[in-house]
Amino acid sequence: MDPYELAFDIALNTDRNLFVTGKAGTGKTTFLHRLKEASRKQVAVVAPTGVAAINAGGTTIHSFFQLPFSPFIPTPEGRKNLVAKSRMRSSRRRVLQELELLVIDEISMVRADLLDAM
């Protein structure tokens, strides 16, 4: 079984975290589109920039999670500020609660504070 087939099987049939990496042109985006089409799971695709989100067929991380653009400091005060600035509607909360598979494209471009805020 080639590595992409193994990754595909893991993504579709388990709840495990999966990190797919490779050089440009190795099929990561094709893998992503194939995964979205084949999955019966509730899937969301996010990326750190608008261009990356468009290429992946998703949305930006900030838009999906309704996060402010300011840096997030993972302290009790920072969390309180994040919650206070949150614009999330109940329909978005429901999407997050039902989400089974989150794909983060271009993960190497995501700041650590943004990962903490998600």
XYZ file of C-alpha atoms in Angstrom:
118
model
C 0.000 0.000 0.000
C 1.506 3.353 -0.966
C 1.766 6.132 1.660
C -1.156 8.139 0.265
C -3.440 5.084 0.277
C -2.464 4.406 3.884
C -3.108 8.055 4.816
C -6.444 7.927 2.981
C -7.464 4.826 4.932
C -6.446 6.392 8.254
C -8.321 9.632 7.521
C -11.507 7.875 6.453
C -11.633 5.060 8.981
C -10.122 6.346 12.216
C -10.203 9.360 14.505
C -6.413 9.630 14.578
C -4.451 12.771 13.775
C -2.663 12.621 10.464
C 0.151 14.760 9.040
C 0.557 14.570 5.269
C 3.700 16.181 3.908
C 5.598 16.201 0.666
C 7.304 18.369 -1.911
C 5.358 20.473 -4.386
C 3.709 18.342 -7.036
C 3.566 15.128 -5.015
C -0.237 14.969 -4.896
C -1.152 16.538 -1.552
C -3.899 18.724 -3.037
C -5.211 15.857 -5.164
C -5.260 13.731 -2.007
C -7.213 16.452 -0.192
C -9.850 16.763 -2.927
C -10.198 12.984 -3.169
C -10.570 12.758 0.613
C -13.326 15.392 0.663
C -15.234 13.562 -2.078
C -14.919 10.091 -0.545
C -15.496 10.879 3.110
C -18.832 10.320 4.807
C -17.539 12.380 7.727
C -18.416 16.024 8.315
C -15.293 17.613 6.777
C -13.980 21.169 6.945
C -10.937 22.388 5.052
C -9.147 25.463 6.353
C -5.933 27.258 5.484
C -3.998 30.237 6.876
C -4.335 32.435 3.769
C -7.062 33.172 1.279
C -5.047 31.858 -1.663
C -4.262 28.590 0.123
C -7.920 28.260 1.151
C -9.118 28.749 -2.436
C -6.611 26.216 -3.763
C -7.717 23.682 -1.143
C -11.418 24.320 -1.705
C -11.902 25.582 1.840
C -11.925 28.760 3.868
C -9.447 30.658 5.975
C -8.853 29.609 9.557
C -9.866 33.063 10.791
C -13.132 32.930 8.876
C -14.051 29.373 9.827
C -13.382 29.817 13.545
C -14.517 33.476 13.526
C -11.219 34.587 15.067
C -9.936 38.157 15.290
C -6.765 38.992 13.358
C -4.894 40.144 16.462
C -2.362 37.735 18.024
C -3.718 35.367 20.662
C -1.832 35.046 23.941
C -2.743 31.703 25.589
C -3.263 32.978 29.125
C -6.508 33.124 31.127
C -6.769 36.815 30.226
C -6.050 36.069 26.563
C -8.756 33.398 26.466
C -11.210 35.786 28.096
C -10.419 38.427 25.471
C -10.785 35.888 22.675
C -14.205 34.807 23.926
C -15.279 38.436 24.314
C -14.265 39.218 20.716
C -15.816 36.051 19.306
C -18.488 36.662 16.684
C -19.537 33.042 16.381
C -23.204 32.437 15.651
C -25.115 29.413 16.864
C -25.124 27.915 13.355
C -21.304 28.049 13.294
C -21.142 26.466 16.748
C -23.323 23.626 15.495
C -20.987 23.071 12.524
C -18.027 22.855 14.916
C -19.832 20.461 17.233
C -20.707 18.142 14.337
C -17.274 18.364 12.709
C -15.572 14.975 12.370
C -12.584 15.792 10.177
C -10.643 19.049 10.108
C -8.090 19.439 7.330
C -5.569 22.251 7.799
C -3.802 22.908 4.518
C -0.415 24.658 4.539
C -0.047 23.932 8.263
C 3.576 25.092 8.217
C 2.294 28.636 7.648
C 0.053 28.609 10.747
C 1.335 30.582 13.734
C 1.433 28.809 17.096
C -0.933 31.346 18.674
C -3.485 30.655 15.939
C -3.329 26.926 16.678
C -3.902 27.702 20.359
C -6.921 29.858 19.490
C -8.514 27.103 17.390
